[in-house]
Short mmCIF file of C-alpha atoms (C1' of nucleotides) in Angstrom, two decimals:
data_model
loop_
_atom_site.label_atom_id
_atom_site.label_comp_id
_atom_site.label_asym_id
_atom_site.label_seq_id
_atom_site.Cartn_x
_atom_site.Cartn_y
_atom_site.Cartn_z
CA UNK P 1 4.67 -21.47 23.85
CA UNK P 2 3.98 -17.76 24.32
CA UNK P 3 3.50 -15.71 21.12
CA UNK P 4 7.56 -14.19 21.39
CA UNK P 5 8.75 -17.62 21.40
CA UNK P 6 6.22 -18.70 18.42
CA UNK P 7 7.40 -15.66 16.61
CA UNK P 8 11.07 -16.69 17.06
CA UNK P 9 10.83 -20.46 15.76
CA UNK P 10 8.47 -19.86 13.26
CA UNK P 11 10.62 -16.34 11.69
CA UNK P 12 7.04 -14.26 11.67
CA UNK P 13 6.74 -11.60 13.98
CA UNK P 14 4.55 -11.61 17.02
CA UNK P 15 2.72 -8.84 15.22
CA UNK P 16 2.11 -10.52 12.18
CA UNK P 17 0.85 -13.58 14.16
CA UNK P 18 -1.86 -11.82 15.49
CA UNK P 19 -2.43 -9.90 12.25
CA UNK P 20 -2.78 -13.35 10.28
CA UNK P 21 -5.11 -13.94 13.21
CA UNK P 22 -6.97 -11.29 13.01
CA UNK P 23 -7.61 -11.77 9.00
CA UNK P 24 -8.68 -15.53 9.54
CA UNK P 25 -5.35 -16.60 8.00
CA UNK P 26 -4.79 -18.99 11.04
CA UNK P 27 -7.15 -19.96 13.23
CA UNK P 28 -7.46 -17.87 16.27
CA UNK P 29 -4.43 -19.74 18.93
CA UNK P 30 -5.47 -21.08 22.38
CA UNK P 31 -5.34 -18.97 25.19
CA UNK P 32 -4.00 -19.17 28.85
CA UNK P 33 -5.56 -18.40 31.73
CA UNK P 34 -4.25 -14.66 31.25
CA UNK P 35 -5.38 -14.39 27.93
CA UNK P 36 -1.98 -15.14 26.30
CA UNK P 37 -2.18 -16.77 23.28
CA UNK P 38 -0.17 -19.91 23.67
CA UNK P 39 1.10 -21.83 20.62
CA UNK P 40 2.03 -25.61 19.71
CA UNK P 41 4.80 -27.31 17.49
CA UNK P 42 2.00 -27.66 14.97
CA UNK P 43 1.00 -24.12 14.63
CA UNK P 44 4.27 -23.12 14.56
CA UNK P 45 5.14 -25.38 11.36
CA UNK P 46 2.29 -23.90 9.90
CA UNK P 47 3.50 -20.29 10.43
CA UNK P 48 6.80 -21.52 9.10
CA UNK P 49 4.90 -22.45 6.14
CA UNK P 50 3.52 -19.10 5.68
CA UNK P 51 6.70 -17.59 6.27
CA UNK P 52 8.30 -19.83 3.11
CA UNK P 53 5.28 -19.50 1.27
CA UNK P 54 5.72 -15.27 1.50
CA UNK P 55 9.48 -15.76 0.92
CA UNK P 56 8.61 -17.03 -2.89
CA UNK P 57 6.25 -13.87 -3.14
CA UNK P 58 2.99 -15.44 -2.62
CA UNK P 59 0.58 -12.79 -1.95
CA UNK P 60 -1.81 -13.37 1.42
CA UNK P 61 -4.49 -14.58 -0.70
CA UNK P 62 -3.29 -17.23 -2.29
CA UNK P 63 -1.10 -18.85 0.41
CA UNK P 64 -4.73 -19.10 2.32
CA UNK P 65 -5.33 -21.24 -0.94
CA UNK P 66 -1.72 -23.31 -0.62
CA UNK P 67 -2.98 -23.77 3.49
CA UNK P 68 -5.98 -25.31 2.79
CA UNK P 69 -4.32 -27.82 -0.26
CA UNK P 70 -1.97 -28.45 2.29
CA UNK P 71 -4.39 -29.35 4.62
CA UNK P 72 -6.45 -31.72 2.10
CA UNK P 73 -5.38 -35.11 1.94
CA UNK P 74 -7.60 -35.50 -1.75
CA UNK P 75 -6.04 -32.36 -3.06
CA UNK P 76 -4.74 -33.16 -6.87
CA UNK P 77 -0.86 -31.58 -7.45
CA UNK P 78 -2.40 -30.29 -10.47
CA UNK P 79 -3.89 -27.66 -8.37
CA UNK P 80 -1.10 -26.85 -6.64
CA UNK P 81 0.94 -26.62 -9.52
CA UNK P 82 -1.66 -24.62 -11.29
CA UNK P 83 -2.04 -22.06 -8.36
CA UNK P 84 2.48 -21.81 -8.66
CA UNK P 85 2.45 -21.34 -12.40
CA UNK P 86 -0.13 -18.32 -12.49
CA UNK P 87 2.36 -16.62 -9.60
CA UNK P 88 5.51 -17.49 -11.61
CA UNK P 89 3.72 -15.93 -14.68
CA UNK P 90 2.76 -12.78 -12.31
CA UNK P 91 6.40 -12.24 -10.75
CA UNK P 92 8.37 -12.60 -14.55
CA UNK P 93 5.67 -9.92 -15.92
CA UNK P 94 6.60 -7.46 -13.08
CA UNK P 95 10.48 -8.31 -13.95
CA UNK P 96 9.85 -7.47 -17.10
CA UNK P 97 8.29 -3.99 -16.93
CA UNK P 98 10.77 -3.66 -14.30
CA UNK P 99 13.82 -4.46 -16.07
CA UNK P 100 11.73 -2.56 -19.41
CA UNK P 101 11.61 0.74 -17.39
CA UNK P 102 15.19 0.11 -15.97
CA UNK P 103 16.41 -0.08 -20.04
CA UNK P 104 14.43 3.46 -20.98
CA UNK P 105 15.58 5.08 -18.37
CA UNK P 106 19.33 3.78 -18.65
CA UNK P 107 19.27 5.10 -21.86
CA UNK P 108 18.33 8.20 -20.67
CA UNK P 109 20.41 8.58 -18.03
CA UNK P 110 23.54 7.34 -20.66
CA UNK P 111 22.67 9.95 -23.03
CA UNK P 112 23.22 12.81 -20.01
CA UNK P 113 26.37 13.81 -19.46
CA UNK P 114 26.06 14.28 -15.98
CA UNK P 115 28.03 17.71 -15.69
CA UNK P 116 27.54 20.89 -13.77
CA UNK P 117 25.37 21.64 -16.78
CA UNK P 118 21.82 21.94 -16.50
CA UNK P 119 21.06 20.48 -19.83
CA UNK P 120 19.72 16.76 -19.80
CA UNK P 121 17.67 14.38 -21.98
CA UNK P 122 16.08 12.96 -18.43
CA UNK P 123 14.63 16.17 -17.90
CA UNK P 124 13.67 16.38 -21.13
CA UNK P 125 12.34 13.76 -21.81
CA UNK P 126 10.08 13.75 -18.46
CA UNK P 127 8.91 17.50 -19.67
CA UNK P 128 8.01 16.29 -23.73
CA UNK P 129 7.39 12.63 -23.23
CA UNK P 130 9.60 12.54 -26.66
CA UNK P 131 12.97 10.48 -26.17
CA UNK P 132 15.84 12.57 -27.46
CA UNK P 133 17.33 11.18 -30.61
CA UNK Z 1 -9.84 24.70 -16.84
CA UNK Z 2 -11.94 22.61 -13.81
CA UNK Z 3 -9.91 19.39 -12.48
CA UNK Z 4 -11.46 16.94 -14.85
CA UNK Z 5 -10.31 19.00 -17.93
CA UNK Z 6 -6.42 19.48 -16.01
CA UNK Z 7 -7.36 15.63 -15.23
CA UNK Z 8 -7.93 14.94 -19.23
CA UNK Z 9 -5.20 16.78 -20.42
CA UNK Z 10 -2.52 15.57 -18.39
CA UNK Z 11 -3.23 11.76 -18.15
CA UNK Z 12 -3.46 11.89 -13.96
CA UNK Z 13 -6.63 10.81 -12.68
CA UNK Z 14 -8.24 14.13 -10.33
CA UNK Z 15 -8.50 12.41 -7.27
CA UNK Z 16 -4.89 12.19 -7.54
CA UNK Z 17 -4.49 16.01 -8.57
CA UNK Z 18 -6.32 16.63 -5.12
CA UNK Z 19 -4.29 14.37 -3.57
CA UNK Z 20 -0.92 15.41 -5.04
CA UNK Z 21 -1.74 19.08 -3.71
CA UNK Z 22 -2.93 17.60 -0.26
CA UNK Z 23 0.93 15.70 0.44
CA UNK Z 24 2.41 19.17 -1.16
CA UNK Z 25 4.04 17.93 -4.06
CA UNK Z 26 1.95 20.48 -6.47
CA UNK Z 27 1.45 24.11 -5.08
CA UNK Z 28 -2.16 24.66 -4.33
CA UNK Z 29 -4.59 25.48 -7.54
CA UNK Z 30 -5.84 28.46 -7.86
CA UNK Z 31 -9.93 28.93 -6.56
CA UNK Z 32 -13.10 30.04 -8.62
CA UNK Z 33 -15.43 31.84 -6.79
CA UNK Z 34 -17.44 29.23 -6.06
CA UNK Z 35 -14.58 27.56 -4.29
CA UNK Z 36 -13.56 24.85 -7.57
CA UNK Z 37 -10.02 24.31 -8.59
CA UNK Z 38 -8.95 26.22 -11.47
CA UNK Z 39 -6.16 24.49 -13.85
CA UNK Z 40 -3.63 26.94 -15.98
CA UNK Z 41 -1.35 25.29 -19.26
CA UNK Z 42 1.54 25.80 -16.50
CA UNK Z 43 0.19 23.42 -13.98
CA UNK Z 44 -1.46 21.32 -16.45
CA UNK Z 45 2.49 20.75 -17.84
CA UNK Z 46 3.91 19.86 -14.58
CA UNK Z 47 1.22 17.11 -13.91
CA UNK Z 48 2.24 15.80 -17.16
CA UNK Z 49 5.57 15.65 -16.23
CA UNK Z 50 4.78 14.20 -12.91
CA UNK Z 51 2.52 11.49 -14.63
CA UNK Z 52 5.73 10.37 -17.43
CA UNK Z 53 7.95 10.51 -14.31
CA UNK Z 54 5.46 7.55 -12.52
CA UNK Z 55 5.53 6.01 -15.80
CA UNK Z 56 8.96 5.47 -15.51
CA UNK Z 57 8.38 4.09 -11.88
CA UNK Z 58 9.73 6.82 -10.08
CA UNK Z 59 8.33 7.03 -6.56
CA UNK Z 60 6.76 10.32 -5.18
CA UNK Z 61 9.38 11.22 -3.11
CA UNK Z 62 11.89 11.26 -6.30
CA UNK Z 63 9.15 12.97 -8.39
CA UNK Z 64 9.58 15.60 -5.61
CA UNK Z 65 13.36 15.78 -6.34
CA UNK Z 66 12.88 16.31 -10.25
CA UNK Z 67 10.05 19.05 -10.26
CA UNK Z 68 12.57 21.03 -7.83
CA UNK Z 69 15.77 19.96 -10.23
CA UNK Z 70 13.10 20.69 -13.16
CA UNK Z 71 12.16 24.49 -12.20
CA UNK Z 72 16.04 25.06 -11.23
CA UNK Z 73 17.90 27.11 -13.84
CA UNK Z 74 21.35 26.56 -12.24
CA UNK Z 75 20.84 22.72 -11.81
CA UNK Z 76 23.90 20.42 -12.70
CA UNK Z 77 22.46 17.49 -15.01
CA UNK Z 78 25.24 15.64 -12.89
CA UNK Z 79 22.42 15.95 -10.17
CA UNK Z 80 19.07 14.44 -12.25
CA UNK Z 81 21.58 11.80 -13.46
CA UNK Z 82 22.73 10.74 -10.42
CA UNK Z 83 19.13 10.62 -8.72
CA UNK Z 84 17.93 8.10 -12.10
CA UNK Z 85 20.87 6.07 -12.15
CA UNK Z 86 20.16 5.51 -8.39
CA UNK Z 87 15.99 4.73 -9.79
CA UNK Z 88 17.74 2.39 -12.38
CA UNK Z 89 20.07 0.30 -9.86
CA UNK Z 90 16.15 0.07 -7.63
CA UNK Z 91 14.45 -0.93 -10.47
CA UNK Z 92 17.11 -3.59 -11.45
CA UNK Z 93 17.61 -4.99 -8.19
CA UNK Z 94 13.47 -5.81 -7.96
CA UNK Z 95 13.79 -7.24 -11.00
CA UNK Z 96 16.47 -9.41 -10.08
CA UNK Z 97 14.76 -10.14 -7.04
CA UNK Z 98 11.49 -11.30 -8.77
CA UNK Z 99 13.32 -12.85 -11.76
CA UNK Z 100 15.05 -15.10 -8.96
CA UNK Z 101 11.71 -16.10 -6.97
CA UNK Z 102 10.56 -16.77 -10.18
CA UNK Z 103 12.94 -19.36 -11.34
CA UNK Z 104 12.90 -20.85 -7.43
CA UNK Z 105 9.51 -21.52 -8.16
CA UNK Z 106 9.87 -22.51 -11.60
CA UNK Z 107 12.17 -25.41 -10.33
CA UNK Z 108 9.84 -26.48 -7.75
CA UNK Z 109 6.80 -26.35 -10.28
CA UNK Z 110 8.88 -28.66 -12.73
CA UNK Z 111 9.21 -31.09 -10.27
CA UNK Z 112 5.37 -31.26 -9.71
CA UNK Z 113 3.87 -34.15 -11.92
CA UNK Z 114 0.84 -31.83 -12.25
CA UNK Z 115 -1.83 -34.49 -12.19
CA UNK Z 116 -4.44 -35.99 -9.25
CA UNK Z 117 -2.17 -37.22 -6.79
CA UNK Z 118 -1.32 -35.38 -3.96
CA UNK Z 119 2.22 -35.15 -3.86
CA UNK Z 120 3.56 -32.49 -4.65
CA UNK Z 121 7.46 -30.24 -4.22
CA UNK Z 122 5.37 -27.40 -4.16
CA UNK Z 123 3.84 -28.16 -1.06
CA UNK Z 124 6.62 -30.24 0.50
CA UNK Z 125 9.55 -27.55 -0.02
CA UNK Z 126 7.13 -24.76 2.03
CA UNK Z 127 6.16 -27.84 4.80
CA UNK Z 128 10.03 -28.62 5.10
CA UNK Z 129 11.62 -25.68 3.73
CA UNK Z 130 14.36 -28.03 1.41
CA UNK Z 131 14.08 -28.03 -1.88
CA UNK Z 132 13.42 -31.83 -3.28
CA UNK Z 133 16.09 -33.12 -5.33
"C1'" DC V 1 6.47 -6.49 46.71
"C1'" DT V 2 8.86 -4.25 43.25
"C1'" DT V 3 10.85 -4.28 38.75
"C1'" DG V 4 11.44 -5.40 34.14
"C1'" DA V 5 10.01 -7.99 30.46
"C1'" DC V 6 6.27 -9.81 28.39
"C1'" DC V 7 1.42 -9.94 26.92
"C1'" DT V 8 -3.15 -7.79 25.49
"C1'" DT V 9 -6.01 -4.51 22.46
"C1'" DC V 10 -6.42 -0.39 19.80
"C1'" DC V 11 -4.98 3.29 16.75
"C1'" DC V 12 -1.97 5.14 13.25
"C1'" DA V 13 1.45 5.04 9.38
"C1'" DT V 14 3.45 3.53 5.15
"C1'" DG V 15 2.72 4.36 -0.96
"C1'" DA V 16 -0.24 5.22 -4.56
"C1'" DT V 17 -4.58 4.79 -5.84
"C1'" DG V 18 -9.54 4.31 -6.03
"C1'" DG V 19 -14.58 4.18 -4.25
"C1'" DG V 20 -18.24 6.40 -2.43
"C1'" DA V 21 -21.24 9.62 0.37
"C1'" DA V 22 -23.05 14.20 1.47
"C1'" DG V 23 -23.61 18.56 -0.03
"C1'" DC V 24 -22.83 22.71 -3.08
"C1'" DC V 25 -22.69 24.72 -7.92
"C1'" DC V 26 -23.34 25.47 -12.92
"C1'" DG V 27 -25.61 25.36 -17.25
"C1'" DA V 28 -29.39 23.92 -20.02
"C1'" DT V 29 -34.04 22.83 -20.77
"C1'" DC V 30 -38.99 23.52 -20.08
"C1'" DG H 1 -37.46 30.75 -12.62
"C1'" DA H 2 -37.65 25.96 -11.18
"C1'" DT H 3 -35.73 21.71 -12.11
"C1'" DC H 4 -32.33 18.26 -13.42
"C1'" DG H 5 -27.97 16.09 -14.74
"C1'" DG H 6 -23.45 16.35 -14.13
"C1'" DG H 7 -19.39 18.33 -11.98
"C1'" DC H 8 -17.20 20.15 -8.03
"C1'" DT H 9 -16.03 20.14 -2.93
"C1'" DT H 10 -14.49 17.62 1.43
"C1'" DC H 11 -14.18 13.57 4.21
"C1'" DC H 12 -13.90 8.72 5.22
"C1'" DC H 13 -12.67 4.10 3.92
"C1'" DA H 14 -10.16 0.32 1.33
"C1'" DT H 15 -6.29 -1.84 -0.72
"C1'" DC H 16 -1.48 -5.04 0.78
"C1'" DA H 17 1.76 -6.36 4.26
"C1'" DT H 18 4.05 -4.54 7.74
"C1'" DG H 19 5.55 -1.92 11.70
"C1'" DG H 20 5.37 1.63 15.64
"C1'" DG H 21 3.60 2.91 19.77
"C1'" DA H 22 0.37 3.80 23.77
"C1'" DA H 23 -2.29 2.15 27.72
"C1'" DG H 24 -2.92 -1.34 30.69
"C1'" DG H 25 -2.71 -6.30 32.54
"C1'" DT H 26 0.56 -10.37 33.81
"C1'" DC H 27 4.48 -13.11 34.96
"C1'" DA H 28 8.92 -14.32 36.99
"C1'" DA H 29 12.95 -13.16 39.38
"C1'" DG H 30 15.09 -10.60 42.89
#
DNA sequence: CTTGACCTTCCCATGATGGGAAGCCCGATC
DNA sequence: GATCGGGCTTCCCATCATGGGAAGGTCAAG
């Protein structure tokens, strides 16, 4: 299976393949004669993996961790489970200073009346670092 | 006042002051003789307001938008309203985004006895990409 | 045997920030 | 007045994950 054809069953592109490649993600792919890299069912499961593993938000590092628990037959679930709990606790503290910065500003933007006045606490408030009363 | 004093006072670090005037988002500072930045109350103000706008998560390009809305007499506040409520509705989408990964992998992690035997949902939803039942 | 689609490597860009090196400058101390 | 510590300058590199594009080799179909 040429890289293309990899890329399409797997959902990574071709130029990610190479890139996880490249960064010792996956191990470098067999070549052809030609030099293309050619790809089997296996290696394209474990892109697949990486692709599922990115679609949860797991950073590059750690799914190089979840690769090689998947890979160990004596691996403990606690491990696993320990390495998902300390991402879960990472993506709900950037929702919350998300949704925290979404709340100031809302406030901000609810106490502007948005007319062809130039007056407004946004402004303001960016100029004084006070919020308006 | 030398960058590190403009740096001080304003809360942004001076490799970013450098950098902010390299991308053109701050005019360029005016020169000593000896060729070193020198920092006025004026500019020192506007990376203030620059640093509270990053505080609130807006992105450069937006920052951009404000210092032009800021030094603009005639500006409608219907204008800086509509560019934060447009910030807000970014902000709250990641959020929801992350809040929903989260909770994916929150029900996944449940499901994961957690202890020294190797199976695990975890691993088994990214291998198969169905979620266990 | 040409053509078009594919592959290769290499470089550059994103957005915001920091690290660090090489070299110049300023002020204070001896 | 020489020296020394610290601050300033510019320039390059790194992050993290991804994509764009160029230059050149290869394959398959017409």
């Amino acid at each position: 299976m040429n890289i293309s054809q990899a890329a399409a069953a797997s959902g990574i592109s071709a130029k990610m393949i190479r890139h996880y490649e490249a960064i010792g993600l996956i191990p470098p792919a067999g070549r052809t004669a030609a030099g293309y890299r050619a790809y089997t069912a296996r290696e394209v499961r474990i892109l697949a993996f990486i692709r599922r593993a990115r679609a949860l938000g797991f950073p590059l590092p750690e799914i190089r961790a979840l690769l090689a628990l998947w890979s160990d037959r004596d691996r403990h679930s606690a491990d696993v489970k320990r390495l998902a709990v300390q991402h879960i606790e990472q993506l709900e503290a950037k929702a919350r200073m998300l949704t925290e910065l979404a709340s100031t500003l809302r406030t901000l933007a609810d106490a502007c009346s948005g007319d062809a006045r130039p007056d407004c606490p946004i402004i303001e408030s960016l100029v004084s670092g006070e919020r308006p009363a």
